[in-house]
Coordinates of C-alpha atoms in Angstrom, one line a residue:
M1 CA 114.5 95.5 123.8
S2 CA 118.0 94.0 123.7
T3 CA 118.9 91.6 120.9
L4 CA 121.2 88.5 121.0
I5 CA 121.6 88.4 117.4
D6 CA 122.7 90.9 115.3
P7 CA 119.8 91.6 112.8
T8 CA 122.3 92.3 110.1
L9 CA 123.7 88.8 110.5
L10 CA 120.4 86.9 110.4
P11 CA 120.6 83.5 108.1
K12 CA 118.6 83.4 104.8
S13 CA 115.0 82.1 104.7
S14 CA 116.5 79.1 103.1
A15 CA 119.2 78.3 105.9
P16 CA 118.8 74.8 107.1
T17 CA 119.3 76.1 110.6
L18 CA 115.9 78.0 110.7
Q19 CA 113.4 75.9 112.1
L20 CA 109.7 76.1 112.9
V21 CA 109.2 74.3 116.1
Q22 CA 106.5 73.9 118.9
A23 CA 106.6 76.7 121.4
T24 CA 107.6 75.6 125.0
A25 CA 105.1 76.8 127.8
T26 CA 107.5 79.6 128.5
E27 CA 108.0 80.6 124.9
M28 CA 104.3 80.6 124.4
I29 CA 104.1 83.3 127.1
E30 CA 106.9 85.1 125.3
T31 CA 105.2 85.1 122.0
S32 CA 101.9 86.4 123.5
T33 CA 103.8 89.2 125.3
L34 CA 105.5 90.3 122.0
G35 CA 102.2 90.1 120.2
S36 CA 100.2 92.1 122.7
V37 CA 101.8 95.3 121.4
T38 CA 100.1 94.7 118.1
W39 CA 96.6 93.0 119.3
K40 CA 95.9 93.9 122.9
G41 CA 93.7 96.7 121.7
P42 CA 92.2 98.6 124.7
I43 CA 93.5 96.4 127.6
D44 CA 97.0 96.0 129.0
T45 CA 99.4 93.3 128.5
T46 CA 98.5 91.5 131.8
D47 CA 94.9 91.4 130.9
Y48 CA 95.9 90.5 127.2
L49 CA 97.7 87.3 128.5
H50 CA 94.8 86.4 130.8
R51 CA 92.5 86.6 127.7
E52 CA 94.7 84.3 125.6
A53 CA 94.8 81.7 128.4
H54 CA 91.0 82.0 128.4
L55 CA 90.8 81.5 124.7
R56 CA 93.0 78.3 125.0
D57 CA 90.5 76.9 127.4
Q58 CA 87.5 76.8 125.0
A59 CA 85.9 73.7 123.4
L60 CA 87.5 74.5 120.0
T61 CA 91.2 74.9 121.5
R62 CA 91.7 72.8 124.6
H63 CA 92.9 69.1 124.2
G64 CA 95.4 69.9 121.6
G65 CA 93.0 72.2 119.4
I66 CA 95.5 75.1 119.3
T67 CA 99.3 74.9 118.8
Y68 CA 102.0 77.6 119.4
W69 CA 104.8 77.9 117.0
V70 CA 108.2 79.7 117.0
L71 CA 110.8 80.3 114.2
V72 CA 114.2 79.8 115.8
D73 CA 117.8 79.5 114.5
T74 CA 119.1 76.3 116.0
T75 CA 122.8 77.7 116.1
A76 CA 121.9 80.9 118.1
P77 CA 122.5 81.2 121.8
L78 CA 120.0 80.8 124.4
T79 CA 118.4 83.7 126.3
P80 CA 119.5 84.4 130.0
S81 CA 116.2 82.4 131.1
G82 CA 117.4 79.5 129.0
S83 CA 114.8 79.7 126.2
R84 CA 115.4 79.9 122.3
I85 CA 115.6 83.2 120.7
I86 CA 112.1 83.7 118.9
L87 CA 112.5 85.2 115.5
A88 CA 108.9 85.0 114.7
S89 CA 105.8 83.1 115.8
C90 CA 102.2 81.9 114.9
E91 CA 99.4 79.7 116.2
T92 CA 97.5 77.1 114.4
I93 CA 93.8 76.2 115.3
R94 CA 92.3 72.8 114.3
K95 CA 89.1 73.1 112.4
R96 CA 86.7 70.8 110.7
A97 CA 85.8 71.4 107.0
L98 CA 84.1 70.0 104.1
V99 CA 85.5 69.2 100.7
A100 CA 83.6 68.3 97.4
W101 CA 85.8 66.8 94.7
P102 CA 84.2 66.7 91.3
G103 CA 81.9 63.8 91.1
E104 CA 82.4 62.6 94.4
Q105 CA 80.8 62.5 97.8
V106 CA 81.4 65.2 100.3
R107 CA 83.9 64.4 102.9
E108 CA 84.5 65.9 106.3
I109 CA 88.1 66.7 106.9
I110 CA 90.6 68.4 109.3
T111 CA 92.2 71.6 108.3
H112 CA 94.1 74.2 110.4
G113 CA 93.7 77.8 110.6
I114 CA 96.9 79.9 111.0
G115 CA 96.7 83.1 112.9
S116 CA 98.8 85.5 115.3
V117 CA 101.5 85.6 112.7
H118 CA 104.1 87.9 114.3
C119 CA 107.8 88.9 113.5
N120 CA 109.7 90.0 116.5
P121 CA 110.4 93.6 116.1
A122 CA 113.9 93.3 117.2
Y123 CA 114.4 91.1 114.0
R124 CA 112.2 92.6 111.5
V125 CA 114.0 93.5 108.4
A126 CA 111.4 94.0 105.8
H127 CA 108.0 95.4 105.2
I128 CA 105.5 93.8 102.7
D129 CA 103.8 96.4 100.6
R130 CA 101.4 93.9 98.9
P131 CA 100.5 91.1 101.1
Q132 CA 98.5 89.3 98.8
H133 CA 101.3 89.1 96.2
F134 CA 103.6 88.0 98.8
Y135 CA 101.4 85.2 100.0
A136 CA 100.7 84.0 96.4
S137 CA 104.6 83.9 95.8
L138 CA 104.8 81.3 98.6
G139 CA 102.2 79.0 97.1
W140 CA 98.9 80.3 98.7
K141 CA 95.9 80.9 96.7
T142 CA 94.5 84.4 97.7
Y143 CA 90.8 85.2 97.7
P144 CA 89.0 88.4 97.5
S145 CA 88.8 89.9 100.9
T146 CA 85.7 92.2 101.0
H147 CA 83.0 93.1 103.4
V148 CA 79.8 95.2 103.4
A149 CA 79.7 97.9 106.1
L150 CA 76.4 99.1 107.7
C151 CA 75.8 102.1 109.9
P152 CA 74.6 101.5 113.5
R153 CA 71.1 102.6 113.8
S154 CA 68.8 102.6 116.8
N155 CA 65.4 101.0 116.6
A156 CA 63.6 104.4 116.3
E157 CA 65.7 104.9 113.0
Q158 CA 64.8 101.7 111.2
D159 CA 62.6 100.7 108.3
L160 CA 59.5 99.6 110.3
S161 CA 58.5 97.3 107.3
L162 CA 61.4 95.1 108.3
L163 CA 60.3 94.4 111.7
G164 CA 59.9 90.6 112.9
A165 CA 63.4 89.3 113.6
S166 CA 64.0 87.6 116.9
L167 CA 67.2 87.7 119.0
L168 CA 69.5 84.5 119.4
A169 CA 70.8 83.6 122.8
A170 CA 73.9 81.3 123.4
K171 CA 71.5 78.4 123.8
D172 CA 70.2 78.7 120.3
I173 CA 73.6 78.6 118.6
E174 CA 74.2 74.6 118.6
E175 CA 70.9 73.8 116.9
L176 CA 71.3 76.5 114.3
C177 CA 75.0 75.4 113.6
S178 CA 73.7 71.8 113.4
K179 CA 71.2 72.8 110.6
D180 CA 73.7 74.8 108.8
K181 CA 76.2 72.1 108.4
V182 CA 73.5 70.0 106.9
T183 CA 72.6 72.6 104.5
L184 CA 76.2 73.5 103.6
K185 CA 76.9 69.9 103.0
S186 CA 73.8 69.5 100.8
D187 CA 74.9 72.5 98.7
L188 CA 78.2 71.0 98.3
A189 CA 77.0 67.8 97.3
R190 CA 74.7 69.5 94.5
S191 CA 77.8 71.1 93.2
S192 CA 79.9 68.1 93.2
T193 CA 79.6 67.2 89.5
P194 CA 82.3 66.3 87.0
G195 CA 84.6 69.2 86.3
S196 CA 87.7 70.9 87.3
T197 CA 86.6 72.6 90.6
V198 CA 87.2 71.3 94.0
R199 CA 84.8 73.2 96.6
V200 CA 85.8 73.5 100.3
A201 CA 84.2 74.9 103.3
L202 CA 85.1 75.4 106.9
I203 CA 82.2 74.2 109.0
P204 CA 80.5 76.8 111.0
D205 CA 80.1 74.8 114.1
A206 CA 79.0 75.7 117.6
A207 CA 82.6 75.4 119.0
T208 CA 83.8 77.9 116.5
M209 CA 81.1 80.4 117.3
Q210 CA 81.7 79.9 121.2
W211 CA 85.3 80.7 120.8
H212 CA 84.5 84.0 119.2
H213 CA 82.0 84.7 121.8
A214 CA 84.3 83.7 124.7
R215 CA 86.5 86.7 123.4
E216 CA 83.9 89.3 123.2
E217 CA 82.4 88.3 126.7
F218 CA 85.8 88.4 128.3
L219 CA 86.6 91.8 126.9
A220 CA 83.3 93.2 127.5
Q221 CA 83.3 92.2 131.2
L222 CA 86.6 93.7 131.5
I223 CA 86.0 96.9 129.8
L224 CA 82.2 97.5 130.6
G225 CA 81.5 95.3 133.5
K226 CA 78.8 93.3 131.7
Q227 CA 78.5 90.7 129.1
P228 CA 76.4 90.7 125.8
T229 CA 73.6 87.9 125.9
C230 CA 72.4 88.7 122.2
K231 CA 74.5 86.5 119.7
G232 CA 72.4 87.1 116.7
A233 CA 69.1 87.3 115.2
I234 CA 66.7 85.2 113.1
A235 CA 63.7 85.9 110.9
K236 CA 61.3 84.0 109.1
T237 CA 59.6 84.6 105.4
P238 CA 55.7 84.3 105.2
D239 CA 56.3 80.9 103.6
G240 CA 58.3 79.7 106.6
R241 CA 61.9 80.0 105.4
K242 CA 64.4 81.2 107.9
A243 CA 67.4 83.4 107.7
W244 CA 69.9 84.0 110.6
C245 CA 72.9 85.9 111.5
I246 CA 75.5 85.0 114.3
W247 CA 77.7 87.7 115.2
T248 CA 80.4 88.8 117.8
R249 CA 81.7 92.4 119.1
T250 CA 85.2 93.3 118.5
F251 CA 86.5 95.8 121.0
G252 CA 89.3 97.6 119.3
A253 CA 91.8 100.2 120.8
S254 CA 90.0 103.1 118.7
Q255 CA 86.3 103.8 118.0
G256 CA 87.0 102.9 114.4
E257 CA 87.9 99.5 115.5
K258 CA 85.0 98.6 117.5
I259 CA 83.1 96.4 115.0
L260 CA 79.9 94.2 115.2
N261 CA 81.1 91.4 112.9
I262 CA 78.6 89.1 111.4
L263 CA 80.2 85.5 112.1
R264 CA 77.9 83.7 109.6
L265 CA 74.8 84.5 107.5
S266 CA 72.7 81.4 106.8
V267 CA 69.3 80.4 105.2
D268 CA 67.8 77.2 106.1
H269 CA 67.0 76.5 102.4
N270 CA 67.2 78.2 99.1
K271 CA 64.2 77.2 97.0
D272 CA 64.6 80.2 94.8
N273 CA 68.2 79.3 94.0
L274 CA 69.4 82.7 95.2
D275 CA 72.9 83.9 94.7
M276 CA 74.5 83.2 98.0
Q277 CA 78.2 83.2 96.7
A278 CA 80.4 86.1 97.6
S279 CA 80.0 89.2 95.3
S280 CA 81.6 92.6 95.2
K281 CA 78.7 94.7 93.5
V282 CA 75.0 95.0 93.5
K283 CA 73.4 93.9 90.4
D284 CA 70.2 95.4 88.8
V285 CA 67.3 93.6 90.5
D286 CA 63.4 93.2 90.1
Q287 CA 62.4 94.1 93.5
N288 CA 59.2 91.9 92.8
A289 CA 61.4 88.8 91.9
P290 CA 61.2 85.5 93.6
G291 CA 63.5 85.7 96.7
Q292 CA 62.6 89.1 97.7
A293 CA 60.9 87.9 101.0
L294 CA 64.1 86.2 101.8
V295 CA 66.0 89.3 101.2
G296 CA 63.7 91.1 103.4
A297 CA 64.3 88.6 106.2
I298 CA 67.9 88.9 106.0
A299 CA 67.6 92.7 106.3
A300 CA 65.6 92.3 109.3
T301 CA 68.2 90.3 111.0
L302 CA 70.9 93.0 110.0
Q303 CA 68.6 95.7 111.5
I304 CA 69.0 93.9 114.8
A305 CA 72.7 94.0 114.4
Q306 CA 72.7 97.8 113.7
A307 CA 70.6 98.2 116.9
E308 CA 73.0 96.0 119.0
A309 CA 75.9 98.0 117.6
V310 CA 74.5 101.0 118.9
A311 CA 73.8 99.7 122.2
W312 CA 77.4 98.5 122.5
G313 CA 79.1 101.6 121.1
M314 CA 80.2 99.9 118.0
S315 CA 81.2 102.1 114.9
S316 CA 79.9 99.7 112.2
V317 CA 78.5 96.4 111.2
H318 CA 80.6 94.2 109.2
L319 CA 79.6 91.4 106.8
W320 CA 82.4 89.5 105.1
N321 CA 82.5 88.4 101.5
P322 CA 78.7 89.1 101.1
S323 CA 76.9 87.4 98.3
H324 CA 74.7 89.3 95.8
T325 CA 71.6 88.4 97.9
S326 CA 73.1 89.5 101.2
I327 CA 74.2 92.8 99.6
L328 CA 70.7 93.4 98.6
A329 CA 69.5 92.8 102.3
A330 CA 72.3 95.2 103.4
K331 CA 71.1 97.8 101.0
K332 CA 67.5 97.3 102.2
A333 CA 68.5 97.7 105.9
D334 CA 71.0 100.6 105.3
P335 CA 70.9 102.4 101.8
S336 CA 74.3 103.8 102.8
A337 CA 75.9 100.4 103.1
A338 CA 79.3 100.4 101.4
I339 CA 81.3 97.6 100.0
I340 CA 84.9 97.5 101.3
N341 CA 87.8 95.7 99.4
R342 CA 90.6 94.8 102.1
H343 CA 94.1 94.8 100.5
D344 CA 96.3 95.3 103.8
E345 CA 94.6 93.1 106.6
S346 CA 92.4 90.0 107.2
L347 CA 93.3 88.6 103.7
A348 CA 91.8 85.3 103.2
S349 CA 94.4 82.8 101.8
L350 CA 94.3 79.0 101.4
R351 CA 97.1 76.5 100.9
W352 CA 96.2 73.1 99.7
H353 CA 97.8 70.0 101.4
G354 CA 95.3 67.3 100.2
K355 CA 95.6 64.8 97.4
A356 CA 97.5 66.3 94.1
L357 CA 95.4 68.5 92.2
P358 CA 95.3 68.0 88.3
D359 CA 96.5 70.9 86.4
G360 CA 93.9 73.6 85.8
T361 CA 91.8 72.7 89.1
K362 CA 90.3 75.5 90.8
I363 CA 89.4 75.6 94.4
D364 CA 86.4 77.3 95.5
W365 CA 86.1 78.7 99.1
I366 CA 82.7 78.4 100.2
G367 CA 81.3 80.3 103.1
N368 CA 84.5 82.4 103.6
E369 CA 83.1 84.6 106.4
K370 CA 84.2 85.9 109.7
Y371 CA 83.8 82.7 111.7
G372 CA 86.8 81.3 109.9
W373 CA 89.0 84.2 111.2
C374 CA 91.6 83.0 113.9

C-alpha cells in the first residue's frame, strides 16, 4: 500500500490537527477493507464486507446504533479518490446499561461499546507490549479478563447424571432476556447501599444476542451451507429454579480460533445467595452444600454446549469471567476445564463519563461476559 504521508513525519498524538471524526460512507468501506486483513478469518475480503453490511442492519445497530470513526490529520492531503487519509479507525455501538449508585435507585442509561480499533499498517509506528497498562495510562479502568475453557464432548462421552437440559431456539431468547434484565436490576438494587462502590452492568437484551447470532448465522451459511438453530440451553432444578446459557459460535481462521462462546449465563433467582461474581479460582466446596442442585443445572447446560461444539467443529467452549459457582459447574461438566487469564486480547476496560465520582469510589462491572463484546 502506498502512503501519502511519510510515517516518520506523523504529528504527535497531542497535535491539534489530529481529529477523530465520523467516517463518510466511502471511508467506512475503506476502514472495513483495512480491518479485514486482521478480522476476516476464514472468508475473503468481499465476503467480509458483506458480513459487516449485514451486521450494520440489525436491531442493535440500525438507525444510528453503530457509528464509524476515523482519525485524520486535517492538514494532510486528500487521497486520489478525494477522501481523507485514515490513520486509525474504530466503531462504537450504542448499548443499554444499568447503574447503581450507593444508596440510590438503579437507573437505566446509555453507554457505548468501542470495537474494531485498528491502526492503518502504513502508519503504525509502535507496538504495545502490555495493553492493560497502556489502557490504564489513558484513563481506562482495566478489569480481569479470564475465561474457563471446556473441551468439546459428544453426548456419548458425557456425565449421564447431568442430563435434563433443553435446547433454546431463537424464539426463546427475548423472554429469557427480559427475565434476565429484571433479575439483574433486582441484584443491583440489593447491592445499592451506602458506601463507595458504583455497580454497572450492560443489559443482556435480545437485540444484543441477536446481533451476535446474526454474525454466526452469516458465517455458518457461507462456510458450511447451513445455519445453527440451537442458541443455548436451559435446565431446571428439582425445586423449580432455572439456569440457562445463550451462546454463539465463532468461526476463526484456524481450528484453535473456532470457539463456542457462552454469551450469557443466567439464573432466574438465587435463594442460596450463591457467589455469581467473577472469580479466577475454585475454592474448596462441600458437595452437599446448598446450591449444588443449581450447580448441576448449570453444568447440564454446559454439557449441551460441549455437544454443540462437537457438532459444529469447534475446538473449545469458553465462558468469560466465570463466577465461583459457574467454575464449579464447568468442573462438573468437564473435570479438565481450565481457567485462562487473557493478557493480550479481548481485554475488558471501562471509562467513566458519568457524573463525577468522589475520590476512592470503586466501579464494579457486573456481568462482564461475552455478550458485551463488540
